[in-house]
C-alpha cells in the first residue's frame, strides 16, 4: 500500500506542477524537476522520505484485496 501511495503522490505532484507551469509560471517546472530528482535518488538509494513518514503513520506495505 505504501508503494502505491508514494507513486500516486509523486504522479500527482508532477501533473499539478505541470499544470501550474502552463497556467501560472514556468518556475513551477523546478518543482517537477525536484520530484523527478527525488524519484531518481530513491531508485538508487532505496530510501524515500515519504515512505518513512507513511510507515510512522502506520500505513502497511501489504496489499489488501477488497473483493
Tab-separated table of N, CA, C and O in Angstrom:
chain	number	residue	atom	x	y	z
A	1	UNK	N	0.823	-1.199	0.000
A	1	UNK	CA	0.000	0.000	0.000
A	1	UNK	C	0.863	1.257	0.000
A	1	UNK	O	0.553	2.209	-0.694
A	2	UNK	N	1.945	1.250	0.811
A	2	UNK	CA	2.823	2.428	0.858
A	2	UNK	C	3.378	2.747	-0.512
A	2	UNK	O	3.432	3.916	-0.909
A	3	UNK	N	3.780	1.714	-1.233
A	3	UNK	CA	4.366	1.923	-2.548
A	3	UNK	C	3.378	2.599	-3.499
A	3	UNK	O	3.737	3.499	-4.261
A	4	UNK	N	2.127	2.174	-3.441
A	4	UNK	CA	1.098	2.776	-4.301
A	4	UNK	C	0.847	4.230	-3.927
A	4	UNK	O	0.638	5.081	-4.796
A	5	UNK	N	0.861	4.532	-2.628
A	5	UNK	CA	0.646	5.906	-2.181
A	5	UNK	C	1.793	6.794	-2.644
A	5	UNK	O	1.574	7.905	-3.139
A	6	UNK	N	3.029	6.301	-2.494
A	6	UNK	CA	4.196	7.084	-2.921
A	6	UNK	C	4.117	7.379	-4.418
A	6	UNK	O	4.332	8.515	-4.852
A	7	UNK	N	3.794	6.386	-5.204
A	7	UNK	CA	3.663	6.596	-6.664
A	7	UNK	C	2.545	7.566	-6.996
A	7	UNK	O	2.684	8.413	-7.876
A	8	UNK	N	1.418	7.429	-6.290
A	8	UNK	CA	0.290	8.325	-6.534
A	8	UNK	C	0.604	9.767	-6.181
A	8	UNK	O	0.258	10.689	-6.930
A	9	UNK	N	1.276	9.969	-5.052
A	9	UNK	CA	1.645	11.329	-4.633
A	9	UNK	C	2.644	11.930	-5.624
A	9	UNK	O	2.495	13.077	-6.050
A	10	UNK	N	3.654	11.151	-5.998
A	10	UNK	CA	4.662	11.657	-6.939
A	10	UNK	C	4.023	12.004	-8.289
A	10	UNK	O	4.285	13.070	-8.848
A	11	UNK	N	3.175	11.131	-8.787
A	11	UNK	CA	2.496	11.404	-10.054
A	11	UNK	C	1.594	12.620	-9.982
A	11	UNK	O	1.557	13.440	-10.903
A	12	UNK	N	0.883	12.751	-8.875
A	12	UNK	CA	0.007	13.912	-8.689
A	12	UNK	C	0.814	15.209	-8.630
A	12	UNK	O	0.436	16.207	-9.249
A	13	UNK	N	1.932	15.192	-7.877
A	13	UNK	CA	2.775	16.388	-7.793
A	13	UNK	C	3.291	16.788	-9.169
A	13	UNK	O	3.316	17.978	-9.510
A	14	UNK	N	3.702	15.823	-9.962
A	14	UNK	CA	4.230	16.132	-11.295
A	14	UNK	C	3.141	16.728	-12.177
A	14	UNK	O	3.354	17.755	-12.834
A	15	UNK	N	1.974	16.104	-12.199
A	15	UNK	CA	0.890	16.617	-13.040
A	15	UNK	C	0.418	18.000	-12.591
A	15	UNK	O	0.185	18.886	-13.413
A	16	UNK	N	0.296	18.195	-11.280
A	16	UNK	CA	-0.131	19.501	-10.764
A	16	UNK	C	0.894	20.575	-11.096
A	16	UNK	O	0.541	21.684	-11.527
A	17	UNK	N	2.173	20.257	-10.929
A	17	UNK	CA	3.191	21.268	-11.219
A	17	UNK	C	3.275	21.577	-12.712
A	17	UNK	O	3.569	22.711	-13.091
A	18	UNK	N	2.991	20.606	-13.552
A	18	UNK	CA	2.966	20.889	-14.997
A	18	UNK	C	1.810	21.812	-15.353
A	18	UNK	O	1.973	22.740	-16.154
A	19	UNK	N	0.645	21.587	-14.756
A	19	UNK	CA	-0.499	22.473	-14.995
A	19	UNK	C	-0.191	23.876	-14.479
A	19	UNK	O	-0.477	24.876	-15.154
A	20	UNK	N	0.421	23.969	-13.296
A	20	UNK	CA	0.788	25.279	-12.763
A	20	UNK	C	1.832	25.966	-13.635
A	20	UNK	O	1.803	27.186	-13.792
A	21	UNK	N	2.734	25.193	-14.228
A	21	UNK	CA	3.740	25.778	-15.120
A	21	UNK	C	3.093	26.349	-16.378
A	21	UNK	O	3.524	27.383	-16.893
A	22	UNK	N	2.053	25.700	-16.851
A	22	UNK	CA	1.370	26.182	-18.056
A	22	UNK	C	0.546	27.427	-17.757
A	22	UNK	O	0.570	28.405	-18.515
A	23	UNK	N	-0.180	27.430	-16.639
A	23	UNK	CA	-1.140	28.496	-16.380
A	23	UNK	C	-0.666	29.592	-15.426
A	23	UNK	O	-1.251	30.670	-15.413
A	24	UNK	N	0.367	29.317	-14.621
A	24	UNK	CA	0.793	30.306	-13.634
A	24	UNK	C	2.180	30.838	-13.953
A	24	UNK	O	2.341	32.013	-14.245
A	25	UNK	N	3.177	29.979	-13.854
A	25	UNK	CA	4.557	30.406	-14.077
A	25	UNK	C	5.404	29.196	-14.440
A	25	UNK	O	5.232	28.120	-13.865
A	26	UNK	N	6.329	29.395	-15.348
A	26	UNK	CA	7.211	28.296	-15.742
A	26	UNK	C	8.163	27.898	-14.619
A	26	UNK	O	8.780	26.842	-14.681
A	27	UNK	N	8.277	28.709	-13.590
A	27	UNK	CA	9.125	28.360	-12.457
A	27	UNK	C	8.631	27.113	-11.725
A	27	UNK	O	9.384	26.499	-10.972
A	28	UNK	N	7.367	26.729	-11.923
A	28	UNK	CA	6.846	25.505	-11.327
A	28	UNK	C	7.543	24.271	-11.895
A	28	UNK	O	7.486	23.193	-11.292
A	29	UNK	N	8.206	24.399	-13.028
A	29	UNK	CA	8.948	23.265	-13.583
A	29	UNK	C	10.105	22.856	-12.680
A	29	UNK	O	10.560	21.710	-12.717
A	30	UNK	N	10.589	23.785	-11.831
A	30	UNK	CA	11.618	23.425	-10.856
A	30	UNK	C	11.075	22.406	-9.859
A	30	UNK	O	11.807	21.507	-9.424
A	31	UNK	N	9.823	22.540	-9.498
A	31	UNK	CA	9.207	21.566	-8.589
A	31	UNK	C	9.101	20.203	-9.274
A	31	UNK	O	9.352	19.166	-8.646
A	32	UNK	N	8.748	20.194	-10.550
A	32	UNK	CA	8.699	18.954	-11.315
A	32	UNK	C	10.074	18.293	-11.334
A	32	UNK	O	10.192	17.077	-11.139
A	33	UNK	N	11.111	19.093	-11.563
A	33	UNK	CA	12.481	18.569	-11.571
A	33	UNK	C	12.858	18.023	-10.188
A	33	UNK	O	13.530	16.985	-10.089
A	34	UNK	N	12.435	18.699	-9.137
A	34	UNK	CA	12.725	18.250	-7.777
A	34	UNK	C	12.085	16.887	-7.500
A	34	UNK	O	12.730	15.992	-6.944
A	35	UNK	N	10.838	16.718	-7.896
A	35	UNK	CA	10.156	15.440	-7.696
A	35	UNK	C	10.857	14.345	-8.506
A	35	UNK	O	11.092	13.239	-8.006
A	36	UNK	N	11.212	14.650	-9.746
A	36	UNK	CA	11.919	13.675	-10.573
A	36	UNK	C	13.268	13.295	-9.987
A	36	UNK	O	13.654	12.118	-9.993
A	37	UNK	N	13.992	14.278	-9.469
A	37	UNK	CA	15.293	14.005	-8.857
A	37	UNK	C	15.139	13.132	-7.609
A	37	UNK	O	15.957	12.234	-7.366
A	38	UNK	N	14.086	13.377	-6.836
A	38	UNK	CA	13.841	12.546	-5.659
A	38	UNK	C	13.475	11.113	-6.044
A	38	UNK	O	13.892	10.162	-5.380
A	39	UNK	N	12.705	10.959	-7.102
A	39	UNK	CA	12.386	9.606	-7.580
A	39	UNK	C	13.646	8.884	-8.040
A	39	UNK	O	13.840	7.698	-7.760
A	40	UNK	N	14.510	9.601	-8.745
A	40	UNK	CA	15.771	9.014	-9.212
A	40	UNK	C	16.657	8.639	-8.025
A	40	UNK	O	17.213	7.535	-7.971
A	41	UNK	N	16.779	9.534	-7.053
A	41	UNK	CA	17.565	9.269	-5.851
A	41	UNK	C	17.021	8.057	-5.119
A	41	UNK	O	17.777	7.214	-4.639
A	42	UNK	N	15.718	7.948	-5.039
A	42	UNK	CA	15.091	6.833	-4.357
A	42	UNK	C	15.394	5.511	-5.057
A	42	UNK	O	15.574	4.476	-4.407
A	43	UNK	N	15.454	5.530	-6.373
A	43	UNK	CA	15.754	4.302	-7.110
A	43	UNK	C	17.192	3.849	-6.881
A	43	UNK	O	17.482	2.657	-6.919
A	44	UNK	N	18.093	4.786	-6.624
A	44	UNK	CA	19.492	4.435	-6.397
A	44	UNK	C	19.769	4.025	-4.954
A	44	UNK	O	20.521	3.084	-4.696
A	45	UNK	N	19.164	4.729	-4.007
A	45	UNK	CA	19.472	4.501	-2.594
A	45	UNK	C	18.465	3.598	-1.891
A	45	UNK	O	18.710	3.179	-0.763
A	46	UNK	N	17.327	3.348	-2.522
A	46	UNK	CA	16.238	2.559	-1.935
A	46	UNK	C	15.716	3.200	-0.644
A	46	UNK	O	15.262	2.525	0.265
A	47	UNK	N	15.792	4.540	-0.555
A	47	UNK	CA	15.274	5.280	0.589
A	47	UNK	C	14.348	6.380	0.099
A	47	UNK	O	14.662	7.113	-0.839
A	48	UNK	N	13.192	6.495	0.737
A	48	UNK	CA	12.207	7.504	0.366
A	48	UNK	C	11.625	8.112	1.644
A	48	UNK	O	11.109	7.386	2.502
A	49	UNK	N	11.719	9.419	1.773
A	49	UNK	CA	11.224	10.103	2.968
A	49	UNK	C	9.728	9.889	3.150
A	49	UNK	O	9.266	9.621	4.261
A	50	UNK	N	8.945	9.996	2.084
A	50	UNK	CA	7.502	9.815	2.197
A	50	UNK	C	7.174	8.413	2.689
A	50	UNK	O	6.253	8.225	3.494
A	51	UNK	N	7.928	7.430	2.256
A	51	UNK	CA	7.691	6.066	2.719
A	51	UNK	C	7.948	5.948	4.223
A	51	UNK	O	7.195	5.294	4.940
A	52	UNK	N	8.992	6.610	4.714
A	52	UNK	CA	9.259	6.618	6.153
A	52	UNK	C	8.142	7.311	6.921
A	52	UNK	O	7.741	6.864	7.996
A	53	UNK	N	7.624	8.402	6.382
A	53	UNK	CA	6.523	9.129	7.030
A	53	UNK	C	5.274	8.249	7.089
A	53	UNK	O	4.613	8.162	8.126
A	54	UNK	N	4.967	7.579	5.979
A	54	UNK	CA	3.790	6.704	5.951
A	54	UNK	C	3.949	5.544	6.920
A	54	UNK	O	2.986	5.114	7.567
A	55	UNK	N	5.182	5.037	7.048
A	55	UNK	CA	5.458	3.954	7.987
A	55	UNK	C	5.162	4.402	9.415
A	55	UNK	O	4.569	3.671	10.205
A	56	UNK	N	5.557	5.646	9.754
A	56	UNK	CA	5.313	6.171	11.107
A	56	UNK	C	3.824	6.364	11.379
A	56	UNK	O	3.374	6.292	12.516
A	57	UNK	N	3.043	6.619	10.312
A	57	UNK	CA	1.601	6.766	10.468
A	57	UNK	C	0.883	5.420	10.467
A	57	UNK	O	-0.338	5.364	10.551
A	58	UNK	N	1.654	4.345	10.313
A	58	UNK	CA	1.065	3.014	10.404
A	58	UNK	C	0.510	2.457	9.116
A	58	UNK	O	-0.242	1.473	9.149
A	59	UNK	N	0.845	3.046	7.990
A	59	UNK	CA	0.380	2.523	6.703
A	59	UNK	C	1.195	1.280	6.386
A	59	UNK	O	2.420	1.313	6.346
A	60	UNK	N	0.508	0.168	6.169
A	60	UNK	CA	1.208	-1.088	5.926
A	60	UNK	C	1.712	-1.144	4.484
A	60	UNK	O	1.273	-0.407	3.615
A	61	UNK	N	2.639	-2.055	4.254
A	61	UNK	CA	3.198	-2.230	2.923
A	61	UNK	C	2.504	-3.368	2.182
A	61	UNK	O	2.856	-3.689	1.060
A	62	UNK	N	1.518	-3.985	2.824
A	62	UNK	CA	0.825	-5.109	2.227
A	62	UNK	C	-0.406	-4.648	1.455
A	62	UNK	O	-1.068	-3.706	1.832
A	63	UNK	N	-0.646	-5.338	0.362
A	63	UNK	CA	-1.854	-5.071	-0.423
A	63	UNK	C	-3.004	-5.838	0.196
A	63	UNK	O	-2.866	-6.996	0.591
A	64	UNK	N	-4.151	-5.221	0.289
A	64	UNK	CA	-5.335	-5.901	0.791
A	64	UNK	C	-6.349	-5.989	-0.323
A	64	UNK	O	-6.669	-4.993	-0.973
A	65	UNK	N	-6.852	-7.175	-0.554
A	65	UNK	CA	-7.858	-7.365	-1.586
A	65	UNK	C	-9.229	-6.996	-1.016
A	65	UNK	O	-9.644	-7.496	0.027
A	66	UNK	N	-9.877	-6.089	-1.700
A	66	UNK	CA	-11.153	-5.612	-1.187
A	66	UNK	C	-12.310	-6.499	-1.629
A	66	UNK	O	-13.374	-6.489	-1.025
A	67	UNK	N	-12.134	-7.254	-2.685
A	67	UNK	CA	-13.257	-8.044	-3.218
A	67	UNK	C	-12.951	-9.515	-3.247
A	67	UNK	O	-11.900	-9.947	-3.438
